[in-house]
Structure formats: C-alpha cells, structure tokens
Amino acid sequence: MSQSALSARALYWRHSLILAGGLLGALLVTAIILTFGETEFNAYGFFGFPLGFYGLAQGLILLIAGGGFWYARVQDRLEEELGESEEF
C-alpha cells in the first residue's frame, strides 16, 4: 500500500472515531441529564404524562434511534468523501 493510501485510511478512521465518540458522548450526557433531572422535569407535563417520565420512557429511545440513523447517514457521506465506500 502506498503512503498516501495509508494516510487516507488513517484520516478516515480518525474521522469515524471522532464521529462515533461524539455521538456516544452526546447520548450519554443526555441520558445522565434526563436521569438525574427527572424529578425537576416531572413538574411539567407532556400529553398528560410527567415530562421526566416521558423523556426517559419514550424520548431517550427515540433519541437513540434518531442518532443511529443520523450516524449512518453521516458515515456514508464520510465514506464517499474519503473513498472508503463499499457498494454491494
């Protein structure tokens, strides 16, 4: 493998790790805020449910699923930019 191919692959992996770490960090911070702030959020309502309960029961699941779809879209774009795309 040539030196430029190795540096392009290293750049691809660096961007991939930053993207994955950033998403996981954001999800972790959100989960911690919702978990420890549940009692404060319960003072407000959302569709008749306390907001803290609704945020943990539904919101966190939707956030994780949405984060997964967002990650896949951004990762595909990154693979196309850096030439690491593998089409089946």
mmCIF file of C-alpha atoms in Angstrom:
data_model
loop_
_atom_site.group_PDB
_atom_site.id
_atom_site.type_symbol
_atom_site.label_atom_id
_atom_site.label_comp_id
_atom_site.label_asym_id
_atom_site.label_seq_id
_atom_site.Cartn_x
_atom_site.Cartn_y
_atom_site.Cartn_z
ATOM 1 C CA MET A 1 0.000 0.000 0.000
ATOM 2 C CA SER A 2 1.244 3.437 -0.839
ATOM 3 C CA GLN A 3 1.900 6.119 1.740
ATOM 4 C CA SER A 4 -0.985 8.284 0.512
ATOM 5 C CA ALA A 5 -3.408 5.347 0.785
ATOM 6 C CA LEU A 6 -2.278 4.707 4.360
ATOM 7 C CA SER A 7 -2.674 8.370 5.322
ATOM 8 C CA ALA A 8 -6.136 8.493 3.691
ATOM 9 C CA ARG A 9 -7.168 5.402 5.629
ATOM 10 C CA ALA A 10 -5.820 6.894 8.878
ATOM 11 C CA LEU A 11 -7.777 10.095 8.173
ATOM 12 C CA TYR A 12 -10.927 8.045 7.537
ATOM 13 C CA TRP A 13 -10.566 6.146 10.820
ATOM 14 C CA ARG A 14 -9.824 9.323 12.762
ATOM 15 C CA HIS A 15 -12.996 10.961 11.426
ATOM 16 C CA SER A 16 -15.003 7.798 12.097
ATOM 17 C CA LEU A 17 -13.806 7.573 15.700
ATOM 18 C CA ILE A 18 -14.497 11.262 16.334
ATOM 19 C CA LEU A 19 -17.992 10.878 14.879
ATOM 20 C CA ALA A 20 -18.795 7.760 16.917
ATOM 21 C CA GLY A 21 -17.284 9.178 20.118
ATOM 22 C CA GLY A 22 -19.132 12.468 19.719
ATOM 23 C CA LEU A 23 -22.469 10.737 19.197
ATOM 24 C CA LEU A 24 -21.977 8.361 22.115
ATOM 25 C CA GLY A 25 -20.845 11.232 24.331
ATOM 26 C CA ALA A 26 -23.901 13.323 23.430
ATOM 27 C CA LEU A 27 -26.211 10.387 24.112
ATOM 28 C CA LEU A 28 -24.506 9.693 27.438
ATOM 29 C CA VAL A 29 -24.773 13.313 28.564
ATOM 30 C CA THR A 30 -28.441 13.407 27.539
ATOM 31 C CA ALA A 31 -29.174 10.168 29.415
ATOM 32 C CA ILE A 32 -27.428 11.469 32.541
ATOM 33 C CA ILE A 33 -29.297 14.793 32.412
ATOM 34 C CA LEU A 34 -32.653 13.056 31.939
ATOM 35 C CA THR A 35 -31.954 10.503 34.673
ATOM 36 C CA PHE A 36 -30.736 12.879 37.358
ATOM 37 C CA GLY A 37 -33.099 15.690 36.407
ATOM 38 C CA GLU A 38 -36.203 13.539 36.228
ATOM 39 C CA THR A 39 -37.774 14.941 39.387
ATOM 40 C CA GLU A 40 -37.312 18.519 38.171
ATOM 41 C CA PHE A 41 -38.727 17.655 34.735
ATOM 42 C CA ASN A 42 -41.764 15.975 36.321
ATOM 43 C CA ALA A 43 -43.066 19.406 37.323
ATOM 44 C CA TYR A 44 -44.029 19.875 33.659
ATOM 45 C CA GLY A 45 -46.424 17.742 31.655
ATOM 46 C CA PHE A 46 -46.409 16.364 28.126
ATOM 47 C CA PHE A 47 -49.622 14.755 26.776
ATOM 48 C CA GLY A 48 -50.780 14.184 30.342
ATOM 49 C CA PHE A 49 -47.569 12.433 31.424
ATOM 50 C CA PRO A 50 -44.885 13.929 33.649
ATOM 51 C CA LEU A 51 -42.103 15.213 31.376
ATOM 52 C CA GLY A 52 -39.325 13.342 33.216
ATOM 53 C CA PHE A 53 -41.132 10.029 32.878
ATOM 54 C CA TYR A 54 -41.976 10.648 29.231
ATOM 55 C CA GLY A 55 -38.408 11.754 28.472
ATOM 56 C CA LEU A 56 -36.933 8.568 29.899
ATOM 57 C CA ALA A 57 -39.602 6.175 28.622
ATOM 58 C CA GLN A 58 -40.008 7.464 25.073
ATOM 59 C CA GLY A 59 -37.710 10.379 24.383
ATOM 60 C CA LEU A 60 -34.451 8.617 25.103
ATOM 61 C CA ILE A 61 -35.380 5.666 22.895
ATOM 62 C CA LEU A 62 -36.356 7.998 20.048
ATOM 63 C CA LEU A 63 -33.144 9.959 20.532
ATOM 64 C CA ILE A 64 -31.019 6.798 20.317
ATOM 65 C CA ALA A 65 -32.837 5.599 17.184
ATOM 66 C CA GLY A 66 -32.570 9.027 15.561
ATOM 67 C CA GLY A 67 -28.885 9.201 16.485
ATOM 68 C CA GLY A 68 -28.316 5.840 14.817
ATOM 69 C CA PHE A 69 -29.947 6.979 11.583
ATOM 70 C CA TRP A 70 -28.024 10.258 11.678
ATOM 71 C CA TYR A 71 -24.749 8.397 12.287
ATOM 72 C CA ALA A 72 -25.367 6.071 9.333
ATOM 73 C CA ARG A 73 -26.103 8.986 7.001
ATOM 74 C CA VAL A 74 -23.041 10.975 8.060
ATOM 75 C CA GLN A 75 -20.822 7.871 7.951
ATOM 76 C CA ASP A 76 -21.957 7.101 4.378
ATOM 77 C CA ARG A 77 -21.150 10.665 3.347
ATOM 78 C CA LEU A 78 -17.729 10.389 5.013
ATOM 79 C CA GLU A 79 -17.004 7.116 3.234
ATOM 80 C CA GLU A 80 -17.875 8.626 -0.134
ATOM 81 C CA GLU A 81 -15.691 11.699 0.508
ATOM 82 C CA LEU A 82 -12.640 9.702 1.543
ATOM 83 C CA GLY A 83 -13.055 6.861 -0.967
ATOM 84 C CA GLU A 84 -13.736 4.092 1.534
ATOM 85 C CA SER A 85 -17.196 3.285 0.200
ATOM 86 C CA GLU A 86 -18.041 -0.362 -0.346
ATOM 87 C CA GLU A 87 -21.096 -0.870 -2.526
ATOM 88 C CA PHE A 88 -22.638 -4.314 -2.530
#
